[in-house]
Each structure stands twice: as C-alpha cells, then as structure tokens.
Amino acid sequence: MGRIDELKAELIQAVLDSEEYREYKRLEAEVSKNADLKRAIDEFRRRNFEIQNISQLEAQYADMRNQGLAKSYFSAELCLCRLVQDVCVSLVDAVDFDVDFLNESGR
C-alpha cells in the first residue's frame, strides 16, 4: 500500500471516530423517520449541488482555456483533482455518507 493509501485509511478512520460524523449519523437517522422532511432536504441538497456546478464557465472562457500554458495548467489541475476525488470517494464510501439525493431516482 502506498503512502497516500495509508493516509487515506487513517483519514477515513479519523472521520469515522469524529464527533461530527457521529452527530451527522444521529441526525440522519432522525431525518429518515420523516419521509416528507427527507424528501425536502434531499431536493434542497440536489438543487444546491446543481447550482454550484453550473457549466456556463466552459463557454465563457473557451479561448483562454486553449492557450498553451493555461491548457497545461488545467491538465495538471485535473490530474490533481482526480487524486483528491479518489480520496473523497474513498472517504464517502467508508463513512456511509448519504449522497442518494444526487440521483434523480433517489426521490
């Protein structure tokens, strides 16, 4: 196991042991008892996620994104983001964080 994998495992355990995670899971169980509230919360979370990911920037900055140095920078940034995303996915999978609100079928 590489150093990043070891650190991911340590981070996952630290989150699982945290007061914040225990409180989240306690409140998640409470919310789950009220189907209407759960639906409303999930709709809010879904809409909030969509708003934060508006893709209008793609068209607005297309010319700049295709310049040599900028293109190289964004490529390196994408590689780093994928690494961070892998850490986040591992963490979310390990802590049983409810992201079903992101699925249209999760309604």
mmCIF file of N, CA, C and O in Angstrom:
data_model
loop_
_atom_site.group_PDB
_atom_site.id
_atom_site.type_symbol
_atom_site.label_atom_id
_atom_site.label_comp_id
_atom_site.label_asym_id
_atom_site.label_seq_id
_atom_site.Cartn_x
_atom_site.Cartn_y
_atom_site.Cartn_z
ATOM 1 N N MET A 1 0.863 -1.180 0.000
ATOM 2 C CA MET A 1 0.000 0.000 0.000
ATOM 3 C C MET A 1 0.901 1.231 0.000
ATOM 4 O O MET A 1 1.814 1.357 0.788
ATOM 5 N N GLY A 2 0.618 2.163 -0.880
ATOM 6 C CA GLY A 2 1.396 3.391 -0.967
ATOM 7 C C GLY A 2 1.085 4.336 0.172
ATOM 8 O O GLY A 2 0.112 4.164 0.921
ATOM 9 N N ARG A 3 1.893 5.338 0.298
ATOM 10 C CA ARG A 3 1.744 6.320 1.385
ATOM 11 C C ARG A 3 0.388 7.019 1.327
ATOM 12 O O ARG A 3 -0.248 7.238 2.359
ATOM 13 N N ILE A 4 -0.077 7.381 0.136
ATOM 14 C CA ILE A 4 -1.382 8.041 0.025
ATOM 15 C C ILE A 4 -2.488 7.108 0.499
ATOM 16 O O ILE A 4 -3.407 7.527 1.215
ATOM 17 N N ASP A 5 -2.411 5.825 0.130
ATOM 18 C CA ASP A 5 -3.422 4.867 0.577
ATOM 19 C C ASP A 5 -3.409 4.714 2.098
ATOM 20 O O ASP A 5 -4.466 4.607 2.732
ATOM 21 N N GLU A 6 -2.221 4.703 2.682
ATOM 22 C CA GLU A 6 -2.118 4.609 4.143
ATOM 23 C C GLU A 6 -2.760 5.829 4.803
ATOM 24 O O GLU A 6 -3.512 5.694 5.777
ATOM 25 N N LEU A 7 -2.457 6.989 4.267
ATOM 26 C CA LEU A 7 -3.026 8.220 4.819
ATOM 27 C C LEU A 7 -4.535 8.279 4.620
ATOM 28 O O LEU A 7 -5.263 8.772 5.486
ATOM 29 N N LYS A 8 -5.018 7.786 3.457
ATOM 30 C CA LYS A 8 -6.472 7.729 3.232
ATOM 31 C C LYS A 8 -7.125 6.870 4.302
ATOM 32 O O LYS A 8 -8.160 7.253 4.859
ATOM 33 N N ALA A 9 -6.536 5.722 4.591
ATOM 34 C CA ALA A 9 -7.095 4.823 5.604
ATOM 35 C C ALA A 9 -7.117 5.501 6.973
ATOM 36 O O ALA A 9 -8.102 5.392 7.715
ATOM 37 N N GLU A 10 -6.050 6.212 7.309
ATOM 38 C CA GLU A 10 -6.003 6.928 8.583
ATOM 39 C C GLU A 10 -7.052 8.031 8.631
ATOM 40 O O GLU A 10 -7.722 8.222 9.649
ATOM 41 N N LEU A 11 -7.199 8.767 7.529
ATOM 42 C CA LEU A 11 -8.178 9.845 7.465
ATOM 43 C C LEU A 11 -9.594 9.297 7.596
ATOM 44 O O LEU A 11 -10.425 9.858 8.319
ATOM 45 N N ILE A 12 -9.858 8.213 6.901
ATOM 46 C CA ILE A 12 -11.183 7.587 6.989
ATOM 47 C C ILE A 12 -11.496 7.217 8.429
ATOM 48 O O ILE A 12 -12.583 7.509 8.937
ATOM 49 N N GLN A 13 -10.556 6.597 9.108
ATOM 50 C CA GLN A 13 -10.787 6.195 10.496
ATOM 51 C C GLN A 13 -10.982 7.409 11.395
ATOM 52 O O GLN A 13 -11.846 7.408 12.273
ATOM 53 N N ALA A 14 -10.207 8.459 11.156
ATOM 54 C CA ALA A 14 -10.354 9.672 11.958
ATOM 55 C C ALA A 14 -11.741 10.280 11.777
ATOM 56 O O ALA A 14 -12.353 10.733 12.743
ATOM 57 N N VAL A 15 -12.248 10.287 10.545
ATOM 58 C CA VAL A 15 -13.590 10.821 10.307
ATOM 59 C C VAL A 15 -14.636 9.936 10.976
ATOM 60 O O VAL A 15 -15.558 10.436 11.631
ATOM 61 N N LEU A 16 -14.499 8.632 10.829
ATOM 62 C CA LEU A 16 -15.453 7.712 11.463
ATOM 63 C C LEU A 16 -15.487 7.880 12.974
ATOM 64 O O LEU A 16 -16.532 7.705 13.603
ATOM 65 N N ASP A 17 -14.371 8.232 13.562
ATOM 66 C CA ASP A 17 -14.276 8.399 15.011
ATOM 67 C C ASP A 17 -14.658 9.799 15.478
ATOM 68 O O ASP A 17 -14.756 10.041 16.681
ATOM 69 N N SER A 18 -14.907 10.716 14.556
ATOM 70 C CA SER A 18 -15.135 12.111 14.933
ATOM 71 C C SER A 18 -16.527 12.345 15.497
ATOM 72 O O SER A 18 -17.500 11.662 15.161
ATOM 73 N N GLU A 19 -16.612 13.351 16.341
ATOM 74 C CA GLU A 19 -17.892 13.776 16.896
ATOM 75 C C GLU A 19 -18.812 14.282 15.785
ATOM 76 O O GLU A 19 -20.017 14.048 15.809
ATOM 77 N N GLU A 20 -18.237 14.967 14.792
ATOM 78 C CA GLU A 20 -19.031 15.493 13.684
ATOM 79 C C GLU A 20 -19.735 14.370 12.926
ATOM 80 O O GLU A 20 -20.914 14.486 12.581
ATOM 81 N N TYR A 21 -19.017 13.281 12.689
ATOM 82 C CA TYR A 21 -19.617 12.157 11.970
ATOM 83 C C TYR A 21 -20.691 11.485 12.812
ATOM 84 O O TYR A 21 -21.774 11.175 12.309
ATOM 85 N N ARG A 22 -20.425 11.296 14.080
ATOM 86 C CA ARG A 22 -21.433 10.674 14.954
ATOM 87 C C ARG A 22 -22.699 11.525 15.008
ATOM 88 O O ARG A 22 -23.812 10.996 14.953
ATOM 89 N N GLU A 23 -22.535 12.855 15.074
ATOM 90 C CA GLU A 23 -23.700 13.741 15.106
ATOM 91 C C GLU A 23 -24.445 13.702 13.778
ATOM 92 O O GLU A 23 -25.683 13.672 13.741
ATOM 93 N N TYR A 24 -23.721 13.699 12.668
ATOM 94 C CA TYR A 24 -24.349 13.590 11.351
ATOM 95 C C TYR A 24 -25.184 12.317 11.259
ATOM 96 O O TYR A 24 -26.335 12.350 10.827
ATOM 97 N N LYS A 25 -24.623 11.182 11.666
ATOM 98 C CA LYS A 25 -25.343 9.907 11.579
ATOM 99 C C LYS A 25 -26.561 9.904 12.503
ATOM 100 O O LYS A 25 -27.610 9.356 12.151
ATOM 101 N N ARG A 26 -26.447 10.524 13.674
ATOM 102 C CA ARG A 26 -27.584 10.596 14.591
ATOM 103 C C ARG A 26 -28.720 11.396 13.946
ATOM 104 O O ARG A 26 -29.879 10.958 13.927
ATOM 105 N N LEU A 27 -28.378 12.555 13.384
ATOM 106 C CA LEU A 27 -29.399 13.396 12.761
ATOM 107 C C LEU A 27 -29.934 12.777 11.473
ATOM 108 O O LEU A 27 -31.128 12.906 11.169
ATOM 109 N N GLU A 28 -29.096 12.080 10.748
ATOM 110 C CA GLU A 28 -29.552 11.384 9.541
ATOM 111 C C GLU A 28 -30.632 10.364 9.902
ATOM 112 O O GLU A 28 -31.652 10.250 9.206
ATOM 113 N N ALA A 29 -30.429 9.651 10.990
ATOM 114 C CA ALA A 29 -31.427 8.672 11.440
ATOM 115 C C ALA A 29 -32.737 9.358 11.822
ATOM 116 O O ALA A 29 -33.825 8.850 11.515
ATOM 117 N N GLU A 30 -32.639 10.511 12.462
ATOM 118 C CA GLU A 30 -33.838 11.259 12.833
ATOM 119 C C GLU A 30 -34.587 11.754 11.600
ATOM 120 O O GLU A 30 -35.804 11.628 11.502
ATOM 121 N N VAL A 31 -33.854 12.332 10.643
ATOM 122 C CA VAL A 31 -34.466 12.843 9.418
ATOM 123 C C VAL A 31 -35.132 11.704 8.653
ATOM 124 O O VAL A 31 -36.221 11.871 8.092
ATOM 125 N N SER A 32 -34.506 10.547 8.636
ATOM 126 C CA SER A 32 -35.044 9.399 7.892
ATOM 127 C C SER A 32 -36.393 8.939 8.417
ATOM 128 O O SER A 32 -37.146 8.273 7.711
ATOM 129 N N LYS A 33 -36.729 9.301 9.627
ATOM 130 C CA LYS A 33 -38.021 8.926 10.212
ATOM 131 C C LYS A 33 -39.176 9.762 9.663
ATOM 132 O O LYS A 33 -40.329 9.422 9.853
ATOM 133 N N ASN A 34 -38.847 10.871 8.992
ATOM 134 C CA ASN A 34 -39.862 11.776 8.459
ATOM 135 C C ASN A 34 -39.675 11.853 6.941
ATOM 136 O O ASN A 34 -38.841 12.609 6.455
ATOM 137 N N ALA A 35 -40.464 11.067 6.204
ATOM 138 C CA ALA A 35 -40.279 10.951 4.751
ATOM 139 C C ALA A 35 -40.426 12.294 4.031
ATOM 140 O O ALA A 35 -39.671 12.585 3.106
ATOM 141 N N ASP A 36 -41.383 13.133 4.443
ATOM 142 C CA ASP A 36 -41.572 14.430 3.793
ATOM 143 C C ASP A 36 -40.374 15.341 4.014
ATOM 144 O O ASP A 36 -39.909 16.010 3.086
ATOM 145 N N LEU A 37 -39.887 15.369 5.231
ATOM 146 C CA LEU A 37 -38.708 16.182 5.526
ATOM 147 C C LEU A 37 -37.492 15.662 4.778
ATOM 148 O O LEU A 37 -36.730 16.441 4.202
ATOM 149 N N LYS A 38 -37.321 14.357 4.712
ATOM 150 C CA LYS A 38 -36.189 13.756 3.989
ATOM 151 C C LYS A 38 -36.245 14.140 2.515
ATOM 152 O O LYS A 38 -35.229 14.525 1.927
ATOM 153 N N ARG A 39 -37.429 14.055 1.900
ATOM 154 C CA ARG A 39 -37.595 14.439 0.501
ATOM 155 C C ARG A 39 -37.249 15.913 0.294
ATOM 156 O O ARG A 39 -36.553 16.273 -0.648
ATOM 157 N N ALA A 40 -37.734 16.770 1.181
ATOM 158 C CA ALA A 40 -37.473 18.210 1.066
ATOM 159 C C ALA A 40 -35.983 18.502 1.235
ATOM 160 O O ALA A 40 -35.412 19.301 0.478
ATOM 161 N N ILE A 41 -35.356 17.875 2.185
ATOM 162 C CA ILE A 41 -33.918 18.070 2.401
ATOM 163 C C ILE A 41 -33.138 17.583 1.189
ATOM 164 O O ILE A 41 -32.223 18.263 0.712
ATOM 165 N N ASP A 42 -33.487 16.433 0.660
ATOM 166 C CA ASP A 42 -32.777 15.892 -0.499
ATOM 167 C C ASP A 42 -32.960 16.775 -1.736
ATOM 168 O O ASP A 42 -32.022 16.967 -2.512
ATOM 169 N N GLU A 43 -34.157 17.331 -1.916
ATOM 170 C CA GLU A 43 -34.391 18.235 -3.043
ATOM 171 C C GLU A 43 -33.538 19.495 -2.889
ATOM 172 O O GLU A 43 -32.925 19.954 -3.857
ATOM 173 N N PHE A 44 -33.481 20.039 -1.691
ATOM 174 C CA PHE A 44 -32.642 21.203 -1.435
ATOM 175 C C PHE A 44 -31.179 20.869 -1.726
ATOM 176 O O PHE A 44 -30.479 21.642 -2.392
ATOM 177 N N ARG A 45 -30.709 19.735 -1.252
ATOM 178 C CA ARG A 45 -29.317 19.334 -1.470
ATOM 179 C C ARG A 45 -29.034 19.154 -2.961
ATOM 180 O O ARG A 45 -27.979 19.554 -3.452
ATOM 181 N N ARG A 46 -29.963 18.533 -3.672
ATOM 182 C CA ARG A 46 -29.791 18.316 -5.112
ATOM 183 C C ARG A 46 -29.702 19.659 -5.847
ATOM 184 O O ARG A 46 -28.797 19.878 -6.649
ATOM 185 N N ARG A 47 -30.617 20.572 -5.565
ATOM 186 C CA ARG A 47 -30.626 21.882 -6.225
ATOM 187 C C ARG A 47 -29.364 22.671 -5.885
ATOM 188 O O ARG A 47 -28.775 23.321 -6.744
ATOM 189 N N ASN A 48 -28.944 22.622 -4.628
ATOM 190 C CA ASN A 48 -27.729 23.309 -4.197
ATOM 191 C C ASN A 48 -26.514 22.773 -4.961
ATOM 192 O O ASN A 48 -25.672 23.539 -5.432
ATOM 193 N N PHE A 49 -26.447 21.472 -5.108
ATOM 194 C CA PHE A 49 -25.349 20.837 -5.853
ATOM 195 C C PHE A 49 -25.361 21.289 -7.309
ATOM 196 O O PHE A 49 -24.323 21.627 -7.873
ATOM 197 N N GLU A 50 -26.542 21.323 -7.929
ATOM 198 C CA GLU A 50 -26.662 21.736 -9.331
ATOM 199 C C GLU A 50 -26.212 23.180 -9.524
ATOM 200 O O GLU A 50 -25.500 23.496 -10.478
ATOM 201 N N ILE A 51 -26.634 24.046 -8.623
ATOM 202 C CA ILE A 51 -26.288 25.463 -8.740
ATOM 203 C C ILE A 51 -24.780 25.655 -8.657
ATOM 204 O O ILE A 51 -24.202 26.464 -9.384
ATOM 205 N N GLN A 52 -24.142 24.895 -7.817
ATOM 206 C CA GLN A 52 -22.694 25.031 -7.643
ATOM 207 C C GLN A 52 -21.911 24.500 -8.836
ATOM 208 O O GLN A 52 -20.727 24.765 -8.968
ATOM 209 N N ASN A 53 -22.550 23.746 -9.686
ATOM 210 C CA ASN A 53 -21.847 23.123 -10.806
ATOM 211 C C ASN A 53 -22.315 23.629 -12.169
ATOM 212 O O ASN A 53 -22.308 22.908 -13.153
ATOM 213 N N ILE A 54 -22.695 24.850 -12.224
ATOM 214 C CA ILE A 54 -23.156 25.432 -13.486
ATOM 215 C C ILE A 54 -22.005 25.437 -14.486
ATOM 216 O O ILE A 54 -20.895 25.850 -14.175
ATOM 217 N N SER A 55 -22.290 24.998 -15.673
ATOM 218 C CA SER A 55 -21.229 24.831 -16.665
ATOM 219 C C SER A 55 -21.080 26.004 -17.631
ATOM 220 O O SER A 55 -20.408 25.892 -18.650
ATOM 221 N N GLN A 56 -21.656 27.140 -17.337
ATOM 222 C CA GLN A 56 -21.546 28.300 -18.219
ATOM 223 C C GLN A 56 -20.111 28.787 -18.367
ATOM 224 O O GLN A 56 -19.761 29.419 -19.367
ATOM 225 N N LEU A 57 -19.264 28.490 -17.402
ATOM 226 C CA LEU A 57 -17.870 28.925 -17.481
ATOM 227 C C LEU A 57 -17.148 28.303 -18.665
ATOM 228 O O LEU A 57 -16.224 28.902 -19.221
ATOM 229 N N GLU A 58 -17.552 27.105 -19.056
ATOM 230 C CA GLU A 58 -16.922 26.424 -20.186
ATOM 231 C C GLU A 58 -16.924 27.311 -21.429
ATOM 232 O O GLU A 58 -15.885 27.533 -22.046
ATOM 233 N N ALA A 59 -18.078 27.818 -21.791
ATOM 234 C CA ALA A 59 -18.193 28.639 -22.999
ATOM 235 C C ALA A 59 -17.549 30.008 -22.818
ATOM 236 O O ALA A 59 -16.880 30.517 -23.724
ATOM 237 N N GLN A 60 -17.713 30.594 -21.656
ATOM 238 C CA GLN A 60 -17.227 31.937 -21.405
ATOM 239 C C GLN A 60 -15.700 32.040 -21.495
ATOM 240 O O GLN A 60 -15.167 33.046 -21.944
ATOM 241 N N TYR A 61 -14.993 30.993 -21.097
ATOM 242 C CA TYR A 61 -13.533 31.048 -21.055
ATOM 243 C C TYR A 61 -12.875 30.067 -22.029
ATOM 244 O O TYR A 61 -11.714 29.695 -21.858
ATOM 245 N N ALA A 62 -13.569 29.679 -23.078
ATOM 246 C CA ALA A 62 -13.056 28.685 -24.026
ATOM 247 C C ALA A 62 -11.735 29.115 -24.659
ATOM 248 O O ALA A 62 -10.797 28.309 -24.749
ATOM 249 N N ASP A 63 -11.619 30.348 -25.097
ATOM 250 C CA ASP A 63 -10.387 30.812 -25.739
ATOM 251 C C ASP A 63 -9.190 30.741 -24.801
ATOM 252 O O ASP A 63 -8.125 30.253 -25.159
ATOM 253 N N MET A 64 -9.368 31.236 -23.587
ATOM 254 C CA MET A 64 -8.281 31.222 -22.612
ATOM 255 C C MET A 64 -7.859 29.793 -22.273
ATOM 256 O O MET A 64 -6.680 29.507 -22.146
ATOM 257 N N ARG A 65 -8.832 28.898 -22.163
ATOM 258 C CA ARG A 65 -8.543 27.511 -21.788
ATOM 259 C C ARG A 65 -7.714 26.782 -22.838
ATOM 260 O O ARG A 65 -7.061 25.787 -22.538
ATOM 261 N N ASN A 66 -7.720 27.262 -24.073
ATOM 262 C CA ASN A 66 -6.988 26.599 -25.151
ATOM 263 C C ASN A 66 -5.580 27.153 -25.362
ATOM 264 O O ASN A 66 -4.858 26.662 -26.221
ATOM 265 N N GLN A 67 -5.181 28.163 -24.611
ATOM 266 C CA GLN A 67 -3.819 28.692 -24.699
ATOM 267 C C GLN A 67 -2.861 27.687 -24.054
ATOM 268 O O GLN A 67 -3.199 27.035 -23.071
ATOM 269 N N GLY A 68 -1.649 27.572 -24.607
ATOM 270 C CA GLY A 68 -0.683 26.555 -24.197
ATOM 271 C C GLY A 68 -0.465 26.400 -22.705
ATOM 272 O O GLY A 68 -0.669 25.332 -22.139
ATOM 273 N N LEU A 69 -0.021 27.464 -22.044
ATOM 274 C CA LEU A 69 0.274 27.375 -20.616
ATOM 275 C C LEU A 69 -0.986 27.116 -19.803
ATOM 276 O O LEU A 69 -0.992 26.281 -18.890
ATOM 277 N N ALA A 70 -2.058 27.800 -20.146
ATOM 278 C CA ALA A 70 -3.322 27.599 -19.429
ATOM 279 C C ALA A 70 -3.809 26.171 -19.608
ATOM 280 O O ALA A 70 -4.245 25.526 -18.654
ATOM 281 N N LYS A 71 -3.699 25.655 -20.829
ATOM 282 C CA LYS A 71 -4.143 24.283 -21.106
ATOM 283 C C LYS A 71 -3.325 23.283 -20.291
ATOM 284 O O LYS A 71 -3.875 22.339 -19.707
ATOM 285 N N SER A 72 -2.009 23.483 -20.220
ATOM 286 C CA SER A 72 -1.145 22.601 -19.425
ATOM 287 C C SER A 72 -1.497 22.679 -17.943
ATOM 288 O O SER A 72 -1.543 21.669 -17.246
ATOM 289 N N TYR A 73 -1.732 23.898 -17.479
ATOM 290 C CA TYR A 73 -2.097 24.092 -16.075
ATOM 291 C C TYR A 73 -3.393 23.355 -15.749
ATOM 292 O O TYR A 73 -3.485 22.644 -14.759
ATOM 293 N N PHE A 74 -4.403 23.535 -16.595
ATOM 294 C CA PHE A 74 -5.688 22.878 -16.347
ATOM 295 C C PHE A 74 -5.567 21.358 -16.416
ATOM 296 O O PHE A 74 -6.250 20.640 -15.682
ATOM 297 N N SER A 75 -4.701 20.859 -17.266
ATOM 298 C CA SER A 75 -4.470 19.422 -17.349
ATOM 299 C C SER A 75 -3.862 18.905 -16.048
ATOM 300 O O SER A 75 -4.288 17.869 -15.512
ATOM 301 N N ALA A 76 -2.859 19.629 -15.532
ATOM 302 C CA ALA A 76 -2.245 19.239 -14.261
ATOM 303 C C ALA A 76 -3.248 19.347 -13.117
ATOM 304 O O ALA A 76 -3.295 18.492 -12.227
ATOM 305 N N GLU A 77 -4.066 20.403 -13.170
ATOM 306 C CA GLU A 77 -5.088 20.584 -12.144
ATOM 307 C C GLU A 77 -6.088 19.432 -12.172
ATOM 308 O O GLU A 77 -6.488 18.912 -11.122
ATOM 309 N N LEU A 78 -6.474 18.997 -13.362
ATOM 310 C CA LEU A 78 -7.402 17.881 -13.497
ATOM 311 C C LEU A 78 -6.829 16.610 -12.890
ATOM 312 O O LEU A 78 -7.530 15.874 -12.188
ATOM 313 N N CYS A 79 -5.548 16.364 -13.136
ATOM 314 C CA CYS A 79 -4.898 15.187 -12.548
ATOM 315 C C CYS A 79 -4.934 15.252 -11.028
ATOM 316 O O CYS A 79 -5.227 14.255 -10.357
ATOM 317 N N LEU A 80 -4.630 16.418 -10.479
ATOM 318 C CA LEU A 80 -4.675 16.581 -9.021
ATOM 319 C C LEU A 80 -6.099 16.417 -8.502
ATOM 320 O O LEU A 80 -6.327 15.758 -7.486
ATOM 321 N N CYS A 81 -7.070 17.002 -9.217
ATOM 322 C CA CYS A 81 -8.468 16.877 -8.798
ATOM 323 C C CYS A 81 -8.925 15.425 -8.780
ATOM 324 O O CYS A 81 -9.672 15.015 -7.891
ATOM 325 N N ARG A 82 -8.459 14.654 -9.744
ATOM 326 C CA ARG A 82 -8.814 13.230 -9.768
ATOM 327 C C ARG A 82 -8.243 12.504 -8.564
ATOM 328 O O ARG A 82 -8.884 11.621 -7.997
ATOM 329 N N LEU A 83 -7.023 12.868 -8.170
ATOM 330 C CA LEU A 83 -6.423 12.281 -6.980
ATOM 331 C C LEU A 83 -7.237 12.644 -5.744
ATOM 332 O O LEU A 83 -7.587 11.780 -4.927
ATOM 333 N N VAL A 84 -7.597 13.920 -5.607
ATOM 334 C CA VAL A 84 -8.390 14.375 -4.473
ATOM 335 C C VAL A 84 -9.771 13.729 -4.507
ATOM 336 O O VAL A 84 -10.305 13.300 -3.480
ATOM 337 N N GLN A 85 -10.346 13.606 -5.701
ATOM 338 C CA GLN A 85 -11.651 12.961 -5.848
ATOM 339 C C GLN A 85 -11.594 11.509 -5.380
ATOM 340 O O GLN A 85 -12.503 11.034 -4.708
ATOM 341 N N ASP A 86 -10.511 10.820 -5.721
ATOM 342 C CA ASP A 86 -10.344 9.438 -5.280
ATOM 343 C C ASP A 86 -10.333 9.352 -3.760
ATOM 344 O O ASP A 86 -10.959 8.476 -3.166
ATOM 345 N N VAL A 87 -9.634 10.298 -3.124
ATOM 346 C CA VAL A 87 -9.608 10.339 -1.658
ATOM 347 C C VAL A 87 -11.015 10.579 -1.129
ATOM 348 O O VAL A 87 -11.482 9.900 -0.213
ATOM 349 N N CYS A 88 -11.731 11.532 -1.735
ATOM 350 C CA CYS A 88 -13.090 11.856 -1.284
ATOM 351 C C CYS A 88 -14.041 10.678 -1.474
ATOM 352 O O CYS A 88 -14.847 10.376 -0.586
ATOM 353 N N VAL A 89 -13.949 9.999 -2.613
ATOM 354 C CA VAL A 89 -14.808 8.846 -2.866
ATOM 355 C C VAL A 89 -14.531 7.756 -1.835
ATOM 356 O O VAL A 89 -15.456 7.157 -1.276
ATOM 357 N N SER A 90 -13.268 7.509 -1.562
ATOM 358 C CA SER A 90 -12.911 6.511 -0.551
ATOM 359 C C SER A 90 -13.472 6.898 0.803
ATOM 360 O O SER A 90 -14.007 6.058 1.535
ATOM 361 N N LEU A 91 -13.385 8.178 1.131
ATOM 362 C CA LEU A 91 -13.887 8.657 2.409
ATOM 363 C C LEU A 91 -15.406 8.546 2.476
ATOM 364 O O LEU A 91 -15.957 8.024 3.449
ATOM 365 N N VAL A 92 -16.102 8.984 1.439
ATOM 366 C CA VAL A 92 -17.566 8.912 1.424
ATOM 367 C C VAL A 92 -18.029 7.458 1.492
ATOM 368 O O VAL A 92 -18.952 7.125 2.233
ATOM 369 N N ASP A 93 -17.376 6.575 0.739
ATOM 370 C CA ASP A 93 -17.743 5.157 0.782
ATOM 371 C C ASP A 93 -17.553 4.578 2.170
ATOM 372 O O ASP A 93 -18.367 3.789 2.646
ATOM 373 N N ALA A 94 -16.492 4.985 2.836
ATOM 374 C CA ALA A 94 -16.175 4.419 4.139
ATOM 375 C C ALA A 94 -17.081 4.940 5.245
ATOM 376 O O ALA A 94 -17.393 4.212 6.181
ATOM 377 N N VAL A 95 -17.546 6.185 5.143
ATOM 378 C CA VAL A 95 -18.315 6.771 6.240
ATOM 379 C C VAL A 95 -19.822 6.675 6.035
ATOM 380 O O VAL A 95 -20.576 7.189 6.842
ATOM 381 N N ASP A 96 -20.264 6.040 4.970
ATOM 382 C CA ASP A 96 -21.695 5.876 4.721
ATOM 383 C C ASP A 96 -22.399 7.222 4.704
ATOM 384 O O ASP A 96 -23.370 7.459 5.395
ATOM 385 N N PHE A 97 -21.856 8.156 3.923
ATOM 386 C CA PHE A 97 -22.413 9.498 3.759
ATOM 387 C C PHE A 97 -23.486 9.435 2.686
ATOM 388 O O PHE A 97 -23.232 9.009 1.574
ATOM 389 N N ASP A 98 -24.689 9.844 3.029
ATOM 390 C CA ASP A 98 -25.836 9.736 2.123
ATOM 391 C C ASP A 98 -25.729 10.751 0.990
ATOM 392 O O ASP A 98 -25.883 11.950 1.197
ATOM 393 N N VAL A 99 -25.450 10.260 -0.232
ATOM 394 C CA VAL A 99 -25.423 11.122 -1.413
ATOM 395 C C VAL A 99 -26.483 10.679 -2.425
ATOM 396 O O VAL A 99 -26.413 11.047 -3.596
ATOM 397 N N ASP A 100 -27.469 9.922 -1.955
ATOM 398 C CA ASP A 100 -28.532 9.472 -2.849
ATOM 399 C C ASP A 100 -29.314 10.634 -3.439
ATOM 400 O O ASP A 100 -29.932 10.498 -4.488
ATOM 401 N N PHE A 101 -29.291 11.798 -2.784
ATOM 402 C CA PHE A 101 -30.015 12.959 -3.290
ATOM 403 C C PHE A 101 -29.493 13.379 -4.663
ATOM 404 O O PHE A 101 -30.183 14.074 -5.398
ATOM 405 N N LEU A 102 -28.287 12.949 -5.029
ATOM 406 C CA LEU A 102 -27.727 13.310 -6.321
ATOM 407 C C LEU A 102 -28.342 12.509 -7.459
ATOM 408 O O LEU A 102 -28.273 12.912 -8.617
ATOM 409 N N ASN A 103 -28.947 11.394 -7.143
ATOM 410 C CA ASN A 103 -29.579 10.555 -8.148
ATOM 411 C C ASN A 103 -31.023 10.966 -8.318
ATOM 412 O O ASN A 103 -31.768 11.066 -7.348
ATOM 413 N N GLU A 104 -31.422 11.169 -9.554
ATOM 414 C CA GLU A 104 -32.825 11.502 -9.818
ATOM 415 C C GLU A 104 -33.734 10.397 -9.302
ATOM 416 O O GLU A 104 -34.817 10.647 -8.842
ATOM 417 N N SER A 105 -33.268 9.163 -9.387
ATOM 418 C CA SER A 105 -34.099 8.037 -8.931
ATOM 419 C C SER A 105 -34.132 7.937 -7.412
ATOM 420 O O SER A 105 -34.889 7.148 -6.874
ATOM 421 N N GLY A 106 -33.326 8.754 -6.710
ATOM 422 C CA GLY A 106 -33.289 8.719 -5.260
ATOM 423 C C GLY A 106 -34.488 9.385 -4.608
ATOM 424 O O GLY A 106 -34.589 9.455 -3.414
ATOM 425 N N ARG A 107 -35.390 9.871 -5.420
ATOM 426 C CA ARG A 107 -36.576 10.555 -4.894
ATOM 427 C C ARG A 107 -37.512 9.598 -4.238
ATOM 428 O O ARG A 107 -37.712 8.511 -4.525
#
